[in-house]
Amino acid sequence: MSNLILVATPLGNMGDISPRAIEALTNAGLVCCEDTRRTGLLLHNLGIAATLMRVDDHTEHASIPRVLDALNDGRDVCLVTDAGTPGISDPGSRLVRAAIDSSHNVSAIPGPAALIMALIISGLPTDRFIFDGFIARSGQERAAHINELALQRRTVILYEAPHRLHRTLVDLSVACGPERQVALCRELTKIHEEVWRGTLGEAVDHYGTNEPQGEFVLVLQGAPDAPPPTADDIDRLLIAELAGGASTKDASTAVSHILGVPKKSVYNRAVEITNSRKIAD
């Protein structure tokens, strides 16, 4: 039976490619990748000649019939990402589902994963954690996402682009408090690998004066076991929701759900905050 094989590739250090990965890529009848030029260079450096097919966010659905045809013909198909483990904030899940639904075997060859490497070198707890991809870019969805993360008791792992990093740190500092610990990792396994550790407040200052370069993995300390929410907790989350564009009703509903407090009292406070801001304006 043919196989769909998810193959992890180096983040930046060619020494991290595994013998099993090389064997699978060498024997594959088709290699699916985000960028044929980048994967083509990787295979060239490994001395591997392979048929490549672009599979990214825009082409994954359309690529399914060709992948299934290759599997039905008895050829193994490898799926790789530009760097690291495929299917993590990258295309792949729909291909995997289609292969499973068509009764083909799906396996994986493990290897580098930026989120796991960042977690284990962060200095933060690793026994319980979540990976939450990229934070929503704007509006009410972003405010709600950040407020939810602020109350998460497990270590949180995020990806962030350099041009949005400082704003994300500011927003997290407001929602979590400036003393929450964070580790920021970039260029992992490369010559200029960098891991910055400190508080959110310190991170805001650091990256406010040092322009971020390259994509970051952000590892955030989980929220401490907290006593019942205070009035300040409610105000902080309400202000963040309202600033993100939420109506008074939606903001109070969201904060009531997050903190587990009665909606009526939260709504009354949201009205007070809204009215006080109107008077100030």
mmCIF file of C-alpha atoms in Angstrom:
data_model
loop_
_atom_site.group_PDB
_atom_site.id
_atom_site.type_symbol
_atom_site.label_atom_id
_atom_site.label_comp_id
_atom_site.label_asym_id
_atom_site.label_seq_id
_atom_site.Cartn_x
_atom_site.Cartn_y
_atom_site.Cartn_z
ATOM 1 C CA MET A 1 0.000 0.000 0.000
ATOM 2 C CA SER A 2 1.253 3.480 -0.843
ATOM 3 C CA ASN A 3 1.832 6.075 1.862
ATOM 4 C CA LEU A 4 1.353 9.769 2.461
ATOM 5 C CA ILE A 5 4.395 10.660 4.558
ATOM 6 C CA LEU A 6 4.731 13.949 6.445
ATOM 7 C CA VAL A 7 8.455 14.676 6.551
ATOM 8 C CA ALA A 8 10.067 17.185 8.914
ATOM 9 C CA THR A 9 12.889 19.219 7.365
ATOM 10 C CA PRO A 10 15.553 21.483 8.925
ATOM 11 C CA LEU A 11 14.629 24.874 10.335
ATOM 12 C CA GLY A 12 17.937 26.211 9.087
ATOM 13 C CA ASN A 13 20.714 23.761 9.911
ATOM 14 C CA MET A 14 21.186 21.042 7.297
ATOM 15 C CA GLY A 15 22.706 18.791 9.943
ATOM 16 C CA ASP A 16 19.204 18.287 11.357
ATOM 17 C CA ILE A 17 17.890 16.277 8.393
ATOM 18 C CA SER A 18 17.421 12.654 9.434
ATOM 19 C CA PRO A 19 18.477 9.530 7.496
ATOM 20 C CA ARG A 20 14.845 8.413 7.451
ATOM 21 C CA ALA A 21 13.779 11.740 5.953
ATOM 22 C CA ILE A 22 16.416 11.438 3.225
ATOM 23 C CA GLU A 23 15.308 7.886 2.449
ATOM 24 C CA ALA A 24 11.639 8.862 2.209
ATOM 25 C CA LEU A 25 12.323 11.869 -0.024
ATOM 26 C CA THR A 26 14.597 9.787 -2.256
ATOM 27 C CA ASN A 27 11.955 7.107 -2.764
ATOM 28 C CA ALA A 28 8.927 9.396 -3.090
ATOM 29 C CA GLY A 29 6.991 9.407 -6.334
ATOM 30 C CA LEU A 30 5.824 12.946 -5.551
ATOM 31 C CA VAL A 31 6.966 15.607 -3.077
ATOM 32 C CA CYS A 32 4.386 18.221 -2.054
ATOM 33 C CA CYS A 33 5.824 21.488 -0.754
ATOM 34 C CA GLU A 34 4.936 25.122 -0.065
ATOM 35 C CA ASP A 35 7.659 26.570 -2.295
ATOM 36 C CA THR A 36 9.105 24.415 -5.076
ATOM 37 C CA ARG A 37 12.200 26.615 -5.319
ATOM 38 C CA ARG A 38 13.045 26.336 -1.643
ATOM 39 C CA THR A 39 12.366 22.603 -1.428
ATOM 40 C CA GLY A 40 14.115 22.103 -4.759
ATOM 41 C CA LEU A 41 17.257 23.669 -3.293
ATOM 42 C CA LEU A 42 17.021 21.429 -0.218
ATOM 43 C CA LEU A 43 16.721 18.311 -2.377
ATOM 44 C CA HIS A 44 19.533 19.469 -4.659
ATOM 45 C CA ASN A 45 21.821 19.881 -1.642
ATOM 46 C CA LEU A 46 20.889 16.348 -0.584
ATOM 47 C CA GLY A 47 21.521 14.953 -4.067
ATOM 48 C CA ILE A 48 17.872 13.968 -4.519
ATOM 49 C CA ALA A 49 15.952 14.243 -7.788
ATOM 50 C CA ALA A 50 12.187 14.337 -7.245
ATOM 51 C CA THR A 51 8.937 15.479 -8.814
ATOM 52 C CA LEU A 52 7.698 18.524 -6.896
ATOM 53 C CA MET A 53 4.189 19.928 -6.583
ATOM 54 C CA ARG A 54 3.278 23.185 -4.906
ATOM 55 C CA VAL A 55 0.832 22.768 -2.017
ATOM 56 C CA ASP A 56 0.164 25.930 -0.019
ATOM 57 C CA ASP A 57 -2.868 27.582 1.570
ATOM 58 C CA HIS A 58 -4.174 28.587 -1.858
ATOM 59 C CA THR A 59 -3.604 25.289 -3.668
ATOM 60 C CA GLU A 60 -4.066 22.581 -1.032
ATOM 61 C CA HIS A 61 -7.696 21.800 -1.854
ATOM 62 C CA ALA A 62 -7.068 21.705 -5.609
ATOM 63 C CA SER A 63 -4.030 19.448 -5.137
ATOM 64 C CA ILE A 64 -5.966 16.638 -3.460
ATOM 65 C CA PRO A 65 -7.021 14.799 -6.671
ATOM 66 C CA ARG A 66 -3.441 14.662 -7.977
ATOM 67 C CA VAL A 67 -2.117 13.414 -4.640
ATOM 68 C CA LEU A 68 -4.788 10.731 -4.481
ATOM 69 C CA ASP A 69 -4.014 9.723 -8.078
ATOM 70 C CA ALA A 70 -0.350 9.249 -7.150
ATOM 71 C CA LEU A 71 -1.286 7.194 -4.097
ATOM 72 C CA ASN A 72 -3.740 5.124 -6.127
ATOM 73 C CA ASP A 73 -0.948 4.445 -8.635
ATOM 74 C CA GLY A 74 1.103 2.933 -5.817
ATOM 75 C CA ARG A 75 3.517 5.846 -5.399
ATOM 76 C CA ASP A 76 4.506 7.211 -1.997
ATOM 77 C CA VAL A 77 3.868 10.937 -1.565
ATOM 78 C CA CYS A 78 5.907 13.095 0.817
ATOM 79 C CA LEU A 79 4.586 16.343 2.275
ATOM 80 C CA VAL A 80 7.093 18.919 3.529
ATOM 81 C CA THR A 81 6.894 22.517 4.644
ATOM 82 C CA ASP A 82 9.440 25.278 3.994
ATOM 83 C CA ALA A 83 11.066 24.512 7.340
ATOM 84 C CA GLY A 84 10.189 22.277 10.255
ATOM 85 C CA THR A 85 7.253 19.920 10.669
ATOM 86 C CA PRO A 86 4.436 20.071 8.085
ATOM 87 C CA GLY A 87 0.871 20.673 9.187
ATOM 88 C CA ILE A 88 1.761 23.026 12.068
ATOM 89 C CA SER A 89 0.384 26.464 11.055
ATOM 90 C CA ASP A 90 1.033 25.254 7.503
ATOM 91 C CA PRO A 91 -0.989 23.361 4.886
ATOM 92 C CA GLY A 92 -1.426 19.626 5.268
ATOM 93 C CA SER A 93 -4.470 18.737 7.338
ATOM 94 C CA ARG A 94 -6.833 18.545 4.355
ATOM 95 C CA LEU A 95 -4.429 16.315 2.438
ATOM 96 C CA VAL A 96 -4.093 14.040 5.446
ATOM 97 C CA ARG A 97 -7.871 13.833 5.849
ATOM 98 C CA ALA A 98 -8.364 13.075 2.157
ATOM 99 C CA ALA A 99 -5.757 10.299 2.234
ATOM 100 C CA ILE A 100 -7.313 8.742 5.338
ATOM 101 C CA ASP A 101 -10.807 8.927 3.847
ATOM 102 C CA SER A 102 -9.484 7.162 0.732
ATOM 103 C CA SER A 103 -8.036 4.341 2.875
ATOM 104 C CA HIS A 104 -4.387 5.227 2.278
ATOM 105 C CA ASN A 105 -1.769 4.923 5.000
ATOM 106 C CA VAL A 106 -0.561 8.177 6.574
ATOM 107 C CA SER A 107 2.680 8.315 8.545
ATOM 108 C CA ALA A 108 5.201 10.892 9.691
ATOM 109 C CA ILE A 109 8.957 11.168 9.988
ATOM 110 C CA PRO A 110 9.628 13.376 13.024
ATOM 111 C CA GLY A 111 12.205 16.096 13.228
ATOM 112 C CA PRO A 112 12.598 19.842 13.813
ATOM 113 C CA ALA A 113 9.600 21.842 15.062
ATOM 114 C CA ALA A 114 10.103 25.495 15.986
ATOM 115 C CA LEU A 115 7.341 25.541 18.580
ATOM 116 C CA ILE A 116 8.749 22.558 20.509
ATOM 117 C CA MET A 117 12.322 23.826 20.375
ATOM 118 C CA ALA A 118 11.228 27.261 21.619
ATOM 119 C CA LEU A 119 9.210 25.712 24.437
ATOM 120 C CA ILE A 120 11.962 23.498 25.804
ATOM 121 C CA ILE A 121 14.583 26.275 25.805
ATOM 122 C CA SER A 122 12.237 28.991 27.095
ATOM 123 C CA GLY A 123 12.749 28.230 30.776
ATOM 124 C CA LEU A 124 8.972 28.142 31.262
ATOM 125 C CA PRO A 125 6.923 25.113 32.387
ATOM 126 C CA THR A 126 6.686 22.377 29.761
ATOM 127 C CA ASP A 127 4.344 19.916 31.480
ATOM 128 C CA ARG A 128 1.170 21.590 30.191
ATOM 129 C CA PHE A 129 1.098 23.884 27.178
ATOM 130 C CA ILE A 130 -0.966 24.963 24.174
ATOM 131 C CA PHE A 131 0.004 26.152 20.705
ATOM 132 C CA ASP A 132 -2.281 28.879 19.374
ATOM 133 C CA GLY A 133 -0.695 29.873 16.065
ATOM 134 C CA PHE A 134 -0.945 33.544 15.115
ATOM 135 C CA ILE A 135 -3.071 36.021 17.076
ATOM 136 C CA ALA A 136 -5.933 37.605 15.125
ATOM 137 C CA ARG A 137 -4.722 40.786 13.451
ATOM 138 C CA SER A 138 -7.325 43.345 14.441
ATOM 139 C CA GLY A 139 -10.661 44.252 15.905
ATOM 140 C CA GLN A 140 -12.921 42.479 18.322
ATOM 141 C CA GLU A 141 -11.581 39.036 17.412
ATOM 142 C CA ARG A 142 -8.052 40.086 18.396
ATOM 143 C CA ALA A 143 -9.161 41.573 21.720
ATOM 144 C CA ALA A 144 -11.146 38.454 22.590
ATOM 145 C CA HIS A 145 -8.242 36.181 21.606
ATOM 146 C CA ILE A 146 -5.736 38.073 23.743
ATOM 147 C CA ASN A 147 -8.081 38.197 26.738
ATOM 148 C CA GLU A 148 -8.587 34.442 26.477
ATOM 149 C CA LEU A 149 -4.826 33.851 26.359
ATOM 150 C CA ALA A 150 -4.298 36.124 29.368
ATOM 151 C CA LEU A 151 -6.331 33.745 31.522
ATOM 152 C CA GLN A 152 -4.835 30.541 30.136
ATOM 153 C CA ARG A 153 -3.098 28.679 32.978
ATOM 154 C CA ARG A 154 -0.928 26.588 30.661
ATOM 155 C CA THR A 155 2.203 27.840 28.917
ATOM 156 C CA VAL A 156 1.168 29.424 25.604
ATOM 157 C CA ILE A 157 3.158 29.192 22.363
ATOM 158 C CA LEU A 158 2.473 31.657 19.545
ATOM 159 C CA TYR A 159 3.969 32.602 16.201
ATOM 160 C CA GLU A 160 4.290 36.268 15.267
ATOM 161 C CA ALA A 161 5.575 38.271 12.319
ATOM 162 C CA PRO A 162 8.254 40.911 13.015
ATOM 163 C CA HIS A 163 6.132 43.885 11.937
ATOM 164 C CA ARG A 164 3.366 42.900 14.388
ATOM 165 C CA LEU A 165 5.521 41.726 17.298
ATOM 166 C CA HIS A 166 5.743 44.970 19.274
ATOM 167 C CA ARG A 167 2.018 45.630 19.066
ATOM 168 C CA THR A 168 1.292 42.064 20.194
ATOM 169 C CA LEU A 169 3.639 42.454 23.159
ATOM 170 C CA VAL A 170 1.936 45.715 24.143
ATOM 171 C CA ASP A 171 -1.506 44.126 23.941
ATOM 172 C CA LEU A 172 -0.409 41.058 25.910
ATOM 173 C CA SER A 173 1.212 43.259 28.555
ATOM 174 C CA VAL A 174 -2.054 45.154 29.016
ATOM 175 C CA ALA A 175 -4.133 41.972 29.223
ATOM 176 C CA CYS A 176 -1.723 39.820 31.264
ATOM 177 C CA GLY A 177 0.054 42.470 33.268
ATOM 178 C CA PRO A 178 3.641 43.599 32.586
ATOM 179 C CA GLU A 179 5.207 41.100 35.026
ATOM 180 C CA ARG A 180 4.185 37.956 33.113
ATOM 181 C CA GLN A 181 7.269 36.057 31.897
ATOM 182 C CA VAL A 182 7.890 35.563 28.181
ATOM 183 C CA ALA A 183 10.558 34.081 25.912
ATOM 184 C CA LEU A 184 10.993 35.255 22.329
ATOM 185 C CA CYS A 185 12.878 33.006 19.922
ATOM 186 C CA ARG A 186 14.073 33.656 16.389
ATOM 187 C CA GLU A 187 16.472 32.147 13.823
ATOM 188 C CA LEU A 188 16.337 28.825 15.685
ATOM 189 C CA THR A 189 19.191 26.413 14.785
ATOM 190 C CA LYS A 190 20.798 29.107 12.623
ATOM 191 C CA ILE A 191 24.037 31.043 13.118
ATOM 192 C CA HIS A 192 22.234 34.054 14.576
ATOM 193 C CA GLU A 193 19.858 32.110 16.828
ATOM 194 C CA GLU A 194 18.438 34.411 19.481
ATOM 195 C CA VAL A 195 16.391 33.754 22.606
ATOM 196 C CA TRP A 196 15.264 36.768 24.623
ATOM 197 C CA ARG A 197 13.797 36.123 28.094
ATOM 198 C CA GLY A 198 12.171 38.526 30.516
ATOM 199 C CA THR A 199 8.825 40.065 31.454
ATOM 200 C CA LEU A 200 6.250 41.367 29.008
ATOM 201 C CA GLY A 201 6.949 44.895 30.205
ATOM 202 C CA GLU A 202 10.661 44.469 29.557
ATOM 203 C CA ALA A 203 9.917 42.934 26.151
ATOM 204 C CA VAL A 204 7.807 45.950 25.184
ATOM 205 C CA ASP A 205 10.723 48.248 26.034
ATOM 206 C CA HIS A 206 13.324 46.034 24.334
ATOM 207 C CA TYR A 207 11.519 45.598 21.035
ATOM 208 C CA GLY A 208 10.366 49.201 21.082
ATOM 209 C CA THR A 209 13.997 50.245 20.622
ATOM 210 C CA ASN A 210 15.351 47.140 18.835
ATOM 211 C CA GLU A 211 13.557 46.474 15.561
ATOM 212 C CA PRO A 212 12.423 42.828 15.343
ATOM 213 C CA GLN A 213 13.891 40.805 12.489
ATOM 214 C CA GLY A 214 12.462 37.517 11.205
ATOM 215 C CA GLU A 215 9.509 35.471 12.383
ATOM 216 C CA PHE A 216 9.288 34.878 16.144
ATOM 217 C CA VAL A 217 8.119 32.066 18.369
ATOM 218 C CA LEU A 218 6.625 33.626 21.499
ATOM 219 C CA VAL A 219 6.401 31.486 24.643
ATOM 220 C CA LEU A 220 4.196 33.021 27.332
ATOM 221 C CA GLN A 221 4.004 32.024 30.982
ATOM 222 C CA GLY A 222 0.583 30.739 31.992
ATOM 223 C CA ALA A 223 -1.621 32.720 34.330
ATOM 224 C CA PRO A 224 -1.099 31.991 38.028
ATOM 225 C CA ASP A 225 -3.804 30.287 40.048
ATOM 226 C CA ALA A 226 -5.780 33.376 40.828
ATOM 227 C CA PRO A 227 -8.299 34.430 43.479
ATOM 228 C CA PRO A 228 -11.736 35.576 42.303
ATOM 229 C CA PRO A 229 -11.464 38.405 39.758
ATOM 230 C CA THR A 230 -11.215 41.911 41.134
ATOM 231 C CA ALA A 231 -12.867 45.053 39.855
ATOM 232 C CA ASP A 232 -9.563 45.960 38.218
ATOM 233 C CA ASP A 233 -9.520 42.615 36.389
ATOM 234 C CA ILE A 234 -13.005 43.266 35.049
ATOM 235 C CA ASP A 235 -12.128 46.830 34.039
ATOM 236 C CA ARG A 236 -8.933 45.774 32.274
ATOM 237 C CA LEU A 237 -10.694 43.182 30.140
ATOM 238 C CA LEU A 238 -13.693 45.414 29.440
ATOM 239 C CA ILE A 239 -11.459 48.256 28.296
ATOM 240 C CA ALA A 240 -9.556 45.897 25.995
ATOM 241 C CA GLU A 241 -12.802 44.543 24.504
ATOM 242 C CA LEU A 242 -14.260 48.022 23.999
ATOM 243 C CA ALA A 243 -11.025 49.309 22.491
ATOM 244 C CA GLY A 244 -11.163 46.420 20.031
ATOM 245 C CA GLY A 245 -14.531 47.641 18.748
ATOM 246 C CA ALA A 246 -16.925 45.485 20.777
ATOM 247 C CA SER A 247 -20.294 46.918 21.755
ATOM 248 C CA THR A 248 -21.127 47.347 25.424
ATOM 249 C CA LYS A 249 -23.320 44.249 25.269
ATOM 250 C CA ASP A 250 -20.755 42.088 23.447
ATOM 251 C CA ALA A 251 -17.906 43.255 25.695
ATOM 252 C CA SER A 252 -19.819 42.422 28.866
ATOM 253 C CA THR A 253 -20.857 39.020 27.493
ATOM 254 C CA ALA A 254 -17.263 38.153 26.607
ATOM 255 C CA VAL A 255 -15.818 39.301 29.940
ATOM 256 C CA SER A 256 -18.561 37.553 31.900
ATOM 257 C CA HIS A 257 -17.756 34.315 30.091
ATOM 258 C CA ILE A 258 -13.991 34.669 30.526
ATOM 259 C CA LEU A 259 -14.068 35.538 34.237
ATOM 260 C CA GLY A 260 -17.113 33.519 35.233
ATOM 261 C CA VAL A 261 -18.872 36.483 36.842
ATOM 262 C CA PRO A 262 -22.534 37.555 36.501
ATOM 263 C CA LYS A 263 -23.225 39.268 33.193
ATOM 264 C CA LYS A 264 -25.520 41.928 34.672
ATOM 265 C CA SER A 265 -22.863 43.401 36.961
ATOM 266 C CA VAL A 266 -20.291 43.336 34.157
ATOM 267 C CA TYR A 267 -22.746 45.029 31.788
ATOM 268 C CA ASN A 268 -23.460 47.779 34.310
ATOM 269 C CA ARG A 269 -19.731 48.402 34.672
ATOM 270 C CA ALA A 270 -19.291 48.422 30.890
ATOM 271 C CA VAL A 271 -21.968 51.125 30.626
ATOM 272 C CA GLU A 272 -20.166 53.183 33.285
ATOM 273 C CA ILE A 273 -16.854 52.884 31.428
ATOM 274 C CA THR A 274 -18.472 53.783 28.107
ATOM 275 C CA ASN A 275 -20.221 56.820 29.580
ATOM 276 C CA SER A 276 -17.081 58.024 31.358
ATOM 277 C CA ARG A 277 -15.132 57.811 28.103
ATOM 278 C CA LYS A 278 -17.824 59.828 26.310
ATOM 279 C CA ILE A 279 -17.643 62.522 29.003
ATOM 280 C CA ALA A 280 -13.843 62.576 28.749
ATOM 281 C CA ASP A 281 -14.095 63.007 24.971
#
